[in-house]
């Protein structure tokens, strides 16, 4: 049989991987090196060249999309369907196993798979039955912990509490939750893997079925496997099964999700005699981009080691932009995207990457001002995020008591004992007397028709809203927003959400405080605080979801670095390369976490095909506070000769120490009327020194370091600065 079509268009390393005669194979596939091609062609090779039945091959992926793509490409290469195939995700294949061997698994044939929401409801009910207060023992946190135990292959009986009161309590919930699921024949996503693994271990007939059937098992994204997935693989494979693991230890970025990069390192120990093939030829990026990525990742220890290279041209230097602040950074991003478009590119070819979702706000606003269409990849716009909508709902109802939808959202987030029964009474009373929900709430309390926990919660809420209304008369919008977020319980409510979700939500809430600070500094001092707040509400209401580009529009892609994995773009901007932001402050806790941050940077850099921009800001107002973090260590790890560093027209820090200060000072003074280094007075912020300026005419902005209020950017047209 002619199998030349399977091997054509493969490089030497890819060909070696596809035709390897070793029982076990570890393919270290660098970014853009064609790992999916190798997987597909290896399966085709085993079917056509080695005569293996396609039903005797199992291919494991991490997403249904990847599984469907793999199946389609295999069928295209083989020019026919692959029947009775086991190509799918760990969860999908585990479900298939349990459906076939439900009796051995101790399930009925009609067992039900429950989603995350259903699981949470059961855990909430279980916690209530155990008389555990939701505020003290948040069900989402318990859900996260239970799923984490399952990912480690632990039942409640196997959990070692070690005298830990938290673990002991959550384990009680876990035990009761297990009983509910067993009684009602329910299987959650974590259970799919754990139950199928336990069935393989306990049932000789099930294990024999799989070990006899499958001659070859191939695993994609091997670096992302967690404990139970790796154990599952070891059980399902016989001593005669061929194992091919394809992955990249340099792209292991999901440790916070339970992924163990150690599985890549231990593969050759666990599967003796395994061959290691390195795919180092990159088909995506220029040499300069790859040399930067190689130099960066070489700072990580315990790597299996590889160096990406390409036959492409050397390429352009990486552009490093040192911004004044996050707004200057955002404007630079917009300028780069616009320039790319004007030179014949498309927005679809570009991506803006950031470490934290909260960073997107300033970038979104800059793109909107520049009329650049954008799309948030794998996420939602800043003002459409759940936690932001919750906070804004409070602001809306403070200034408009008739806003019933905002009342319902704010009264319910966080929960304060006002349940559906109480809300139904409020709705009925509002309809009966043709009044707002707030007025109806006050009436019901006055009439003594709502009591108990619901009545107390409702009364506290109304007092809080009225207090906020009074607060804004003497305080700034940003101070009101901070009050709403902290004193309403909203911050603590979202902080209780497990893992990265809770951290991201609280970061976004802190960034909302920053957004209001920036807004109040950009408008006239003549406006009352309440007017400023109402103007802010008007603006964000107009900035609605339809401003984001639709699926088929030409649009720049905005995404976190984690979301960017597996994607590629001709032009990439990696933003926010500052210590404590990237690498993230939380990564300083351990060397392994810092190495994962470096791998994340490696992933970000290798998304770029032609042009790469990296940015950092001298000062950044993030999470509600001004920070002055030094440039990221990752920038120092990239060879200087690969970088073209550019700076804004004027310098920050102490610009009046510059040699060209005289010329800059004269230019600025002629245009604005105030010189760099000039002492000024502002009626709200007091005395300060002019550090910087940008723009011209009505859009001219000046940066002032105030003695008591810190560094602020002000629009000259509204600042009303007096020279001292």
XYZ file of C-alpha atoms in Angstrom:
724
model
C 0.000 0.000 0.000
C 1.290 3.425 -0.962
C 1.621 5.457 2.233
C 3.782 8.220 0.849
C 0.902 10.716 1.230
C 1.082 10.201 4.989
C 4.764 11.125 5.191
C 4.920 13.880 2.600
C 5.114 17.452 3.847
C 6.590 16.273 7.167
C 10.004 17.429 8.375
C 12.575 14.932 9.637
C 11.582 15.169 13.303
C 7.866 14.883 12.497
C 8.583 11.872 10.272
C 10.613 10.221 13.024
C 7.742 10.671 15.452
C 5.135 9.324 13.031
C 7.150 6.212 12.051
C 8.766 5.481 15.435
C 8.846 1.742 16.190
C 9.296 2.271 19.911
C 6.414 1.101 22.105
C 6.306 4.375 23.982
C 6.947 7.807 22.551
C 7.162 11.256 24.104
C 6.869 14.028 21.529
C 8.066 17.377 22.886
C 6.232 19.656 20.495
C 7.352 23.267 20.673
C 4.995 26.129 19.918
C 3.981 26.201 16.257
C 5.844 22.977 15.485
C 2.884 21.006 14.093
C 1.920 18.719 16.986
C -1.630 18.130 15.734
C -0.218 17.198 12.322
C 2.029 14.613 14.005
C -0.864 13.115 15.990
C -3.115 12.870 12.947
C -0.425 11.445 10.680
C 0.712 8.938 13.320
C -2.826 7.565 13.634
C -3.087 7.363 9.833
C 0.325 5.631 9.707
C -0.748 3.020 12.254
C -3.940 2.300 10.303
C -2.534 2.175 6.770
C 1.126 1.217 7.203
C 0.898 -1.047 10.256
C -2.586 -2.425 9.596
C -4.025 -1.433 12.987
C -7.812 -1.296 13.074
C -8.967 2.274 13.782
C -11.224 0.927 16.555
C -8.080 -0.285 18.359
C -6.719 3.259 18.613
C -7.671 5.705 21.358
C -6.901 9.412 20.977
C -7.380 11.669 23.986
C -7.747 15.447 23.731
C -8.647 18.213 26.177
C -11.509 19.864 24.321
C -14.386 18.621 22.191
C -13.318 21.085 19.513
C -9.856 19.536 19.345
C -11.375 16.044 19.249
C -13.710 16.931 16.364
C -10.878 18.598 14.452
C -8.642 15.582 14.948
C -11.340 13.159 13.832
C -12.054 15.249 10.735
C -8.386 15.465 9.749
C -7.841 11.725 10.263
C -10.829 10.884 8.064
C -9.601 13.313 5.423
C -6.155 11.711 5.407
C -7.564 8.168 5.339
C -10.235 9.181 2.790
C -12.976 7.495 4.788
C -14.775 7.391 8.134
C -13.156 5.929 11.255
C -15.779 3.625 12.704
C -16.291 2.833 16.395
C -13.525 5.292 17.173
C -12.495 6.361 20.639
C -11.405 9.902 19.867
C -12.491 12.372 22.533
C -11.811 14.131 25.800
C -10.952 12.393 29.075
C -14.481 13.135 30.283
C -16.128 12.019 27.033
C -14.246 8.716 26.938
C -14.918 8.109 30.639
C -18.626 8.635 30.010
C -18.435 6.128 27.171
C -16.763 3.625 29.502
C -19.372 4.065 32.232
C -22.264 3.728 29.783
C -20.871 0.426 28.541
C -19.956 -0.929 31.992
C -22.536 0.740 34.219
C -23.181 -2.411 36.281
C -19.503 -2.825 37.139
C -19.415 0.870 38.063
C -22.366 0.437 40.442
C -24.633 2.668 38.358
C -27.920 2.188 36.560
C -28.070 2.303 32.776
C -29.908 5.619 32.985
C -27.536 7.479 35.327
C -27.730 11.257 35.029
C -24.790 13.602 34.402
C -25.188 16.805 36.380
C -23.562 20.108 35.474
C -21.778 22.529 37.770
C -24.964 24.414 38.694
C -26.807 21.224 39.653
C -23.815 20.127 41.698
C -23.759 23.465 43.523
C -27.455 23.235 44.378
C -26.992 19.792 45.941
C -23.982 20.984 47.941
C -25.966 24.015 49.163
C -28.816 21.781 50.275
C -26.391 19.385 51.946
C -24.670 22.212 53.803
C -28.028 23.494 55.036
C -28.974 20.035 56.296
C -25.678 19.960 58.209
C -26.634 23.332 59.780
C -23.662 25.071 58.176
C -24.042 28.801 57.645
C -23.584 29.809 53.988
C -21.669 32.945 54.962
C -19.116 30.939 56.943
C -19.067 27.889 54.690
C -19.721 29.172 51.146
C -20.984 26.362 48.944
C -18.915 27.440 45.933
C -15.750 27.047 47.957
C -16.874 23.609 49.133
C -17.686 22.668 45.532
C -14.208 23.709 44.414
C -12.564 21.697 47.196
C -14.644 18.573 46.498
C -13.769 18.727 42.795
C -10.095 19.267 43.672
C -10.163 16.117 45.813
C -11.773 14.187 42.986
C -9.056 15.411 40.588
C -6.539 13.958 43.031
C -8.419 10.638 43.032
C -9.697 11.035 46.605
C -13.017 9.906 48.028
C -14.247 11.404 51.286
C -13.013 8.323 53.116
C -9.493 8.883 51.709
C -9.194 12.564 52.617
C -6.586 13.112 55.307
C -7.908 16.024 57.350
C -4.706 16.247 59.415
C -6.597 18.002 62.191
C -7.597 20.763 59.760
C -11.007 22.054 60.841
C -11.785 23.450 57.358
C -10.920 20.190 55.581
C -12.772 18.175 58.207
C -15.953 20.237 57.784
C -15.904 20.270 53.970
C -15.239 16.540 54.011
C -18.492 16.050 55.956
C -20.266 17.873 53.118
C -18.378 15.700 50.621
C -19.473 12.498 52.393
C -23.142 13.545 52.412
C -22.889 14.746 48.795
C -21.540 11.324 47.780
C -24.512 9.669 49.474
C -26.992 11.903 47.605
C -25.338 11.191 44.250
C -25.242 7.451 44.934
C -28.885 7.365 46.002
C -30.127 9.443 43.058
C -27.789 7.908 40.442
C -26.058 11.228 39.694
C -22.609 11.716 38.168
C -20.815 15.074 38.050
C -17.920 15.859 35.702
C -15.220 15.030 38.242
C -17.027 11.791 39.032
C -16.876 10.684 35.390
C -13.122 10.305 35.600
C -12.929 9.120 39.190
C -15.675 6.516 38.798
C -14.262 5.191 35.522
C -10.788 4.981 37.089
C -12.178 3.098 40.114
C -14.035 0.727 37.793
C -10.830 -0.042 35.896
C -9.044 -0.745 39.184
C -11.797 -2.872 40.754
C -13.075 -4.820 37.744
C -10.675 -7.232 36.063
C -13.119 -7.774 33.192
C -13.375 -4.052 32.420
C -9.620 -3.593 32.582
C -9.080 -6.633 30.350
C -11.582 -5.284 27.823
C -9.669 -2.041 27.365
C -6.202 -3.500 27.633
C -7.084 -6.154 25.054
C -8.906 -3.796 22.702
C -6.563 -0.847 22.484
C -3.209 -1.407 20.870
C -2.348 2.276 20.732
C -3.222 5.283 22.908
C -2.292 8.853 21.954
C -2.661 11.828 24.311
C -2.631 15.456 23.222
C -1.580 18.370 25.503
C 0.049 15.887 27.847
C 1.523 18.660 30.004
C -2.022 19.578 31.100
C -2.927 16.192 32.630
C -3.882 16.146 36.307
C -3.430 13.325 38.812
C -6.613 11.355 38.110
C -6.171 11.657 34.324
C -2.655 10.265 34.533
C -3.772 7.416 36.796
C -6.636 6.684 34.380
C -4.177 6.449 31.493
C -1.910 4.092 33.418
C -4.813 1.770 34.234
C -6.329 1.659 30.766
C -3.048 0.758 29.085
C -1.640 -2.773 29.141
C 2.026 -3.722 29.180
C 1.734 -4.205 25.399
C -0.132 -0.959 24.586
C 1.740 1.651 22.580
C 1.591 5.046 24.316
C 2.272 8.309 22.485
C 2.229 11.447 24.603
C 2.440 14.785 22.802
C 3.012 17.940 24.788
C 5.344 20.722 25.729
C 6.660 21.193 29.250
C 7.415 24.815 28.314
C 3.706 25.473 27.751
C 2.380 24.046 30.997
C 0.353 27.001 32.333
C -2.566 25.408 34.161
C -1.001 24.405 37.473
C -3.720 26.378 39.282
C -6.230 24.023 37.639
C -4.491 20.877 38.865
C -2.268 20.199 35.827
C 1.039 18.537 36.689
C 3.983 19.382 34.423
C 5.865 16.648 36.313
C 3.951 14.073 34.262
C 5.992 15.094 31.215
C 9.235 14.707 33.156
C 8.254 11.345 34.651
C 6.895 9.800 31.424
C 10.191 8.132 30.494
C 10.438 6.672 34.015
C 6.861 5.405 34.147
C 6.959 4.012 30.606
C 10.359 2.365 30.336
C 12.304 2.560 27.108
C 10.293 5.513 25.795
C 11.775 7.439 22.889
C 11.847 11.234 23.073
C 11.394 13.185 19.836
C 11.719 16.960 19.859
C 9.761 19.050 17.371
C 11.830 22.225 17.268
C 11.156 23.604 13.810
C 8.622 26.381 14.163
C 6.325 27.282 11.261
C 4.775 30.332 12.884
C 7.229 32.980 14.025
C 10.324 34.864 12.888
C 13.793 33.999 14.196
C 13.960 37.055 16.424
C 10.703 36.148 18.154
C 11.877 32.550 18.638
C 15.307 33.596 19.924
C 13.561 35.807 22.494
C 11.296 32.936 23.565
C 14.231 30.499 23.807
C 16.314 32.896 25.899
C 13.392 33.541 28.241
C 12.383 29.940 28.880
C 15.990 28.861 29.330
C 15.802 30.494 32.778
C 13.491 27.703 33.963
C 15.098 24.692 35.627
C 14.283 20.989 35.145
C 13.263 21.443 31.512
C 13.561 18.543 29.129
C 15.041 21.107 26.777
C 14.525 22.225 23.190
C 15.280 25.265 21.059
C 12.800 26.521 18.512
C 14.107 27.558 15.092
C 12.615 28.509 11.778
C 13.470 28.757 8.109
C 11.607 32.066 8.019
C 13.378 35.407 7.721
C 15.151 36.965 10.683
C 12.224 39.374 11.135
C 11.872 42.725 12.862
C 13.097 43.544 16.342
C 10.649 43.256 19.204
C 9.317 46.713 20.047
C 9.376 47.594 23.741
C 7.266 50.597 24.745
C 7.643 52.191 28.141
C 4.366 53.960 28.855
C 3.654 56.678 31.400
C 0.649 54.834 32.741
C -2.036 52.352 31.727
C -3.892 54.994 29.702
C -0.781 55.885 27.719
C -0.199 52.167 27.216
C -3.771 51.759 25.936
C -3.380 54.703 23.541
C -0.164 53.175 22.213
C -1.994 49.889 21.618
C -4.701 51.734 19.671
C -2.085 53.597 17.604
C -0.253 50.372 16.710
C -3.484 48.668 15.636
C -4.558 51.658 13.561
C -1.114 51.835 11.889
C -1.291 48.113 11.076
C -4.672 48.622 9.461
C -3.517 51.660 7.459
C -0.588 49.671 6.086
C -2.873 47.039 4.584
C -3.384 44.627 7.455
C -6.633 43.591 9.077
C -7.684 43.848 12.697
C -8.447 40.118 12.683
C -4.703 39.469 12.323
C -3.954 41.197 15.636
C -4.236 40.333 19.309
C -3.762 42.261 22.549
C -2.764 40.052 25.482
C -2.888 40.823 29.203
C -2.233 38.888 32.414
C -5.357 39.972 34.256
C -8.879 40.521 32.951
C -8.998 43.828 34.840
C -6.384 45.264 32.446
C -8.834 45.145 29.568
C -10.823 48.144 30.781
C -8.308 50.837 29.839
C -7.597 49.108 26.513
C -11.308 48.755 25.700
C -11.878 52.447 26.363
C -8.933 53.470 24.141
C -10.146 51.281 21.278
C -13.674 52.663 21.570
C -12.335 56.230 21.436
C -10.330 55.356 18.330
C -13.305 53.536 16.710
C -11.318 50.319 16.509
C -13.582 47.247 16.511
C -12.579 44.630 19.064
C -13.732 41.318 20.428
C -13.063 39.863 23.869
C -11.892 36.299 23.211
C -13.079 33.744 25.701
C -14.565 36.365 27.973
C -16.857 39.352 28.248
C -16.379 43.106 28.109
C -15.425 44.847 31.310
C -18.805 46.492 31.974
C -20.634 43.288 31.068
C -18.866 41.159 33.675
C -21.102 39.778 36.413
C -19.348 41.407 39.347
C -19.195 44.806 37.577
C -22.910 44.686 36.739
C -23.609 43.845 40.375
C -21.706 46.919 41.596
C -23.170 49.229 38.953
C -26.672 48.051 39.936
C -26.129 49.632 43.353
C -25.013 52.888 41.740
C -28.043 52.902 39.456
C -30.570 52.335 42.202
C -28.954 55.017 44.406
C -29.658 57.630 41.746
C -32.880 56.156 40.439
C -35.131 54.510 43.018
C -37.490 53.495 40.214
C -34.883 51.217 38.606
C -36.525 47.921 39.592
C -34.167 45.578 37.703
C -31.174 47.164 39.460
C -33.000 46.833 42.770
C -33.506 43.092 42.201
C -29.890 42.561 41.174
C -28.415 44.552 44.071
C -30.722 43.167 46.780
C -29.723 39.634 45.724
C -25.953 40.194 45.404
C -24.806 39.440 47.963
C -27.557 37.312 49.438
C -28.891 38.903 52.616
C -31.848 36.703 53.543
C -34.179 38.308 50.991
C -35.410 35.260 49.113
C -37.907 34.691 46.328
C -40.917 34.787 48.688
C -39.969 38.248 49.959
C -39.281 39.470 46.432
C -42.685 38.169 45.321
C -44.340 40.247 48.096
C -42.383 43.317 46.975
C -43.397 42.839 43.327
C -47.063 42.351 44.287
C -47.130 45.474 46.508
C -45.385 47.557 43.848
C -47.953 46.504 41.277
C -50.891 47.012 43.681
C -49.935 50.590 44.574
C -48.135 51.469 41.313
C -44.897 52.280 43.133
C -41.257 51.286 42.779
C -39.811 48.159 44.383
C -37.867 50.312 46.834
C -41.013 52.168 47.887
C -42.874 48.865 48.135
C -40.088 47.474 50.342
C -40.310 50.470 52.684
C -44.108 50.158 52.865
C -43.985 46.445 53.686
C -41.479 47.062 56.482
C -43.504 49.979 57.884
C -46.652 47.861 57.792
C -44.870 45.021 59.574
C -45.592 42.586 56.733
C -41.993 41.424 56.341
C -40.141 40.183 59.384
C -37.425 37.754 60.336
C -34.150 37.451 58.460
C -35.700 38.744 55.233
C -37.068 41.837 56.972
C -33.731 42.565 58.653
C -31.834 42.130 55.383
C -34.265 44.362 53.504
C -34.150 47.079 56.167
C -30.323 47.071 56.197
C -30.293 47.331 52.394
C -32.647 50.338 52.320
C -30.615 52.105 54.988
C -27.449 51.436 52.997
C -28.926 52.877 49.763
C -30.147 56.022 51.527
C -26.795 56.384 53.273
C -24.987 56.181 49.927
C -27.238 58.911 48.529
C -26.206 61.206 51.363
C -22.560 60.112 51.132
C -22.097 61.318 47.525
C -23.044 64.892 48.453
C -19.761 65.331 50.301
C -17.575 62.641 48.728
C -16.142 61.704 45.332
C -17.664 59.175 42.929
C -14.664 56.879 43.391
C -15.112 57.006 47.156
C -18.784 56.114 46.745
C -17.874 53.209 44.489
C -15.378 51.940 47.044
C -18.063 52.244 49.734
C -20.543 50.289 47.593
C -18.076 47.525 46.803
C -16.715 47.093 50.325
C -19.611 47.969 52.673
C -22.395 46.259 50.711
C -20.600 42.966 51.190
C -20.115 42.611 47.419
C -16.312 42.332 47.607
C -16.390 39.675 50.322
C -19.205 37.879 48.466
C -17.182 37.491 45.270
C -13.915 36.876 47.148
C -15.460 33.648 48.478
C -15.727 32.231 44.973
C -13.147 29.485 44.640
C -9.771 29.603 42.948
C -8.940 32.021 40.173
C -12.575 33.023 39.659
C -12.802 34.764 43.033
C -9.443 36.475 42.587
C -10.380 37.700 39.118
C -13.742 39.045 40.275
C -12.235 41.030 43.148
C -9.513 42.405 40.863
C -12.203 43.597 38.480
C -14.114 45.285 41.310
C -10.929 47.090 42.362
C -10.419 48.127 38.760
C -13.926 49.630 38.753
C -12.754 52.011 41.480
C -9.881 52.980 39.190
C -12.320 53.588 36.328
C -14.377 56.013 38.425
C -11.224 57.820 39.607
C -10.109 58.311 36.026
C -13.541 59.537 35.030
C -13.884 62.121 37.784
C -10.454 63.545 36.908
C -11.386 63.974 33.276
C -14.354 66.336 33.751
C -14.985 69.859 34.991
C -14.587 70.724 38.638
C -17.725 72.811 38.403
C -19.943 69.769 38.550
C -21.370 68.505 41.812
C -20.368 65.006 42.919
C -23.855 63.655 42.262
C -23.786 65.139 38.723
C -20.421 63.465 38.070
C -21.839 60.121 39.205
C -24.912 60.477 37.000
C -22.728 61.448 34.022
C -20.663 58.315 34.610
C -23.802 56.181 34.594
C -24.905 57.785 31.331
C -21.575 57.042 29.671
C -21.322 53.402 30.712
C -24.965 52.853 29.764
C -24.216 54.136 26.274
C -21.135 51.921 26.178
C -23.336 48.863 25.810
C -22.573 45.396 24.538
C -23.318 46.204 20.919
C -20.087 48.232 20.799
C -18.197 44.975 20.717
C -17.695 43.601 17.214
C -19.887 40.729 16.084
C -18.526 37.274 15.336
C -17.946 37.941 11.642
C -16.630 41.518 11.816
C -12.993 42.363 11.241
C -11.895 43.054 14.811
C -8.839 43.079 17.046
C -8.775 40.221 19.560
C -8.442 41.040 23.266
C -7.664 38.149 25.587
C -5.792 36.903 28.611
C -2.518 35.123 27.995
C -4.094 31.879 29.177
C -6.844 32.218 26.559
C -4.246 32.770 23.818
C -2.731 29.297 24.085
C -3.039 27.432 20.788
C -3.764 30.607 18.777
C -1.557 32.667 16.453
C -1.644 36.200 15.056
C 0.511 38.206 12.651
C 0.776 41.046 15.172
C 0.707 40.593 18.949
C 0.889 43.174 21.735
C 1.802 41.764 25.158
C 0.891 44.398 27.752
C 1.577 45.026 31.425
C 5.052 43.531 31.787
C 5.694 44.805 35.306
C 6.729 43.066 38.493
C 3.731 41.982 40.610
C 1.469 42.231 37.568
C 3.420 39.883 35.308
C 4.850 37.870 36.906
C 1.788 38.058 39.110
C 2.339 38.948 42.736
C 0.870 35.610 43.813
C 3.573 33.740 41.893
C 6.231 35.034 44.299
C 5.037 32.434 46.797
C 7.103 29.661 45.238
C 9.741 28.959 42.610
C 7.386 26.601 40.754
C 4.692 29.288 40.441
C 7.258 31.779 39.138
C 8.368 29.254 36.536
C 4.765 28.786 35.464
C 4.491 32.570 34.997
C 7.601 32.418 32.808
C 6.025 29.629 30.763
C 2.965 31.836 30.370
C 5.197 34.618 29.028
C 6.745 32.084 26.651
C 3.272 31.176 25.404
C 2.385 34.860 24.936
C 5.539 35.623 22.931
C 5.155 32.603 20.662
C 1.653 33.654 19.571
C 3.273 36.274 17.306
C 4.003 35.389 13.700
C 5.532 38.603 12.299
C 5.491 41.512 14.739
C 5.685 41.539 18.512
C 5.199 44.535 20.797
C 5.717 44.388 24.553
C 4.736 47.187 26.908
C 5.094 48.225 30.517
C 3.993 51.314 32.415
C 5.995 53.385 34.865
C 2.879 53.889 36.938
C -0.351 51.961 36.806
C -3.619 52.533 38.551
C -4.896 49.020 38.917
C -7.321 47.541 41.421
C -8.097 51.018 42.732
C -4.580 52.077 43.692
C -1.561 53.682 42.013
C 1.453 51.391 41.733
C 5.011 52.071 40.594
C 6.346 48.624 39.826
C 9.653 48.083 38.023
C 9.705 46.449 34.571
C 9.147 42.698 34.577
C 12.171 40.452 35.068
C 11.049 38.686 31.897
C 12.123 41.740 29.873
C 15.627 41.482 31.320
C 15.770 37.844 30.252
C 15.345 38.731 26.574
C 18.679 39.680 24.885
C 18.951 43.440 24.345
C 19.942 43.086 20.703
C 16.505 41.615 19.967
C 14.667 44.645 21.350
C 13.991 48.097 19.940
C 13.045 50.207 22.952
C 10.914 53.269 22.323
C 9.586 55.808 24.788
C 6.951 58.508 24.784
C 7.879 62.000 23.645
C 8.299 63.233 27.182
C 9.795 61.332 30.093
C 8.123 60.583 33.395
C 9.796 60.317 36.752
C 11.590 63.668 37.036
C 11.583 65.083 33.513
C 13.166 68.364 34.545
C 16.485 66.556 35.056
C 16.727 65.738 31.379
C 19.260 67.484 29.185
C 16.560 68.584 26.772
C 14.439 70.010 29.575
C 14.953 73.611 28.419
C 13.516 72.947 24.957
C 10.674 70.799 26.316
C 9.851 73.368 28.957
C 9.670 76.201 26.416
C 7.561 74.133 24.001
C 5.111 73.135 26.736
C 4.910 76.606 28.258
C 4.149 78.183 24.905
C 1.413 75.680 24.129
C -0.189 75.198 27.548
C 0.905 78.134 29.608
C 2.492 76.049 32.341
C 6.048 74.663 32.324
C 7.368 71.264 33.342
C 8.576 71.506 36.932
C 6.118 74.336 37.661
C 4.506 74.351 41.125
C 0.736 74.557 40.823
C -2.336 74.528 43.005
C -5.602 72.639 42.433
C -8.647 73.477 44.542
C -9.436 69.812 45.227
C -5.992 68.163 45.296
C -3.872 70.993 46.685
C -0.287 71.821 45.729
C 1.831 69.802 43.339
C 4.574 69.791 40.686
C 3.990 69.346 36.933
C 5.798 66.167 35.875
C 4.630 65.541 32.342
C 2.284 66.492 29.547
C 0.813 65.041 26.387
C -1.564 66.035 23.626
C -2.477 69.488 22.440
C -5.410 71.880 22.283
C -8.561 70.787 24.125
C -7.202 67.273 24.614
C -3.963 68.391 26.256
C -3.313 66.548 29.527
C -0.886 67.298 32.307
C 0.556 64.967 34.957
C 0.902 66.532 38.402
C 2.445 64.993 41.513
C 0.314 66.441 44.337
C 1.759 66.607 47.840
C -1.254 64.971 49.447
C -3.201 63.314 46.612
C -0.378 61.589 44.694
C 0.174 61.604 40.931
C -2.789 62.437 38.703
C -3.450 63.143 35.025
C -5.738 66.122 34.414
C -7.327 67.568 31.284
C -5.967 71.101 31.029
C -9.246 72.489 29.706
C -10.956 71.576 33.000
C -8.116 71.414 35.518
C -8.113 75.123 36.517
C -4.538 74.963 37.778
C -3.059 78.050 39.424
C 0.667 78.718 39.201
C 2.491 79.138 42.503
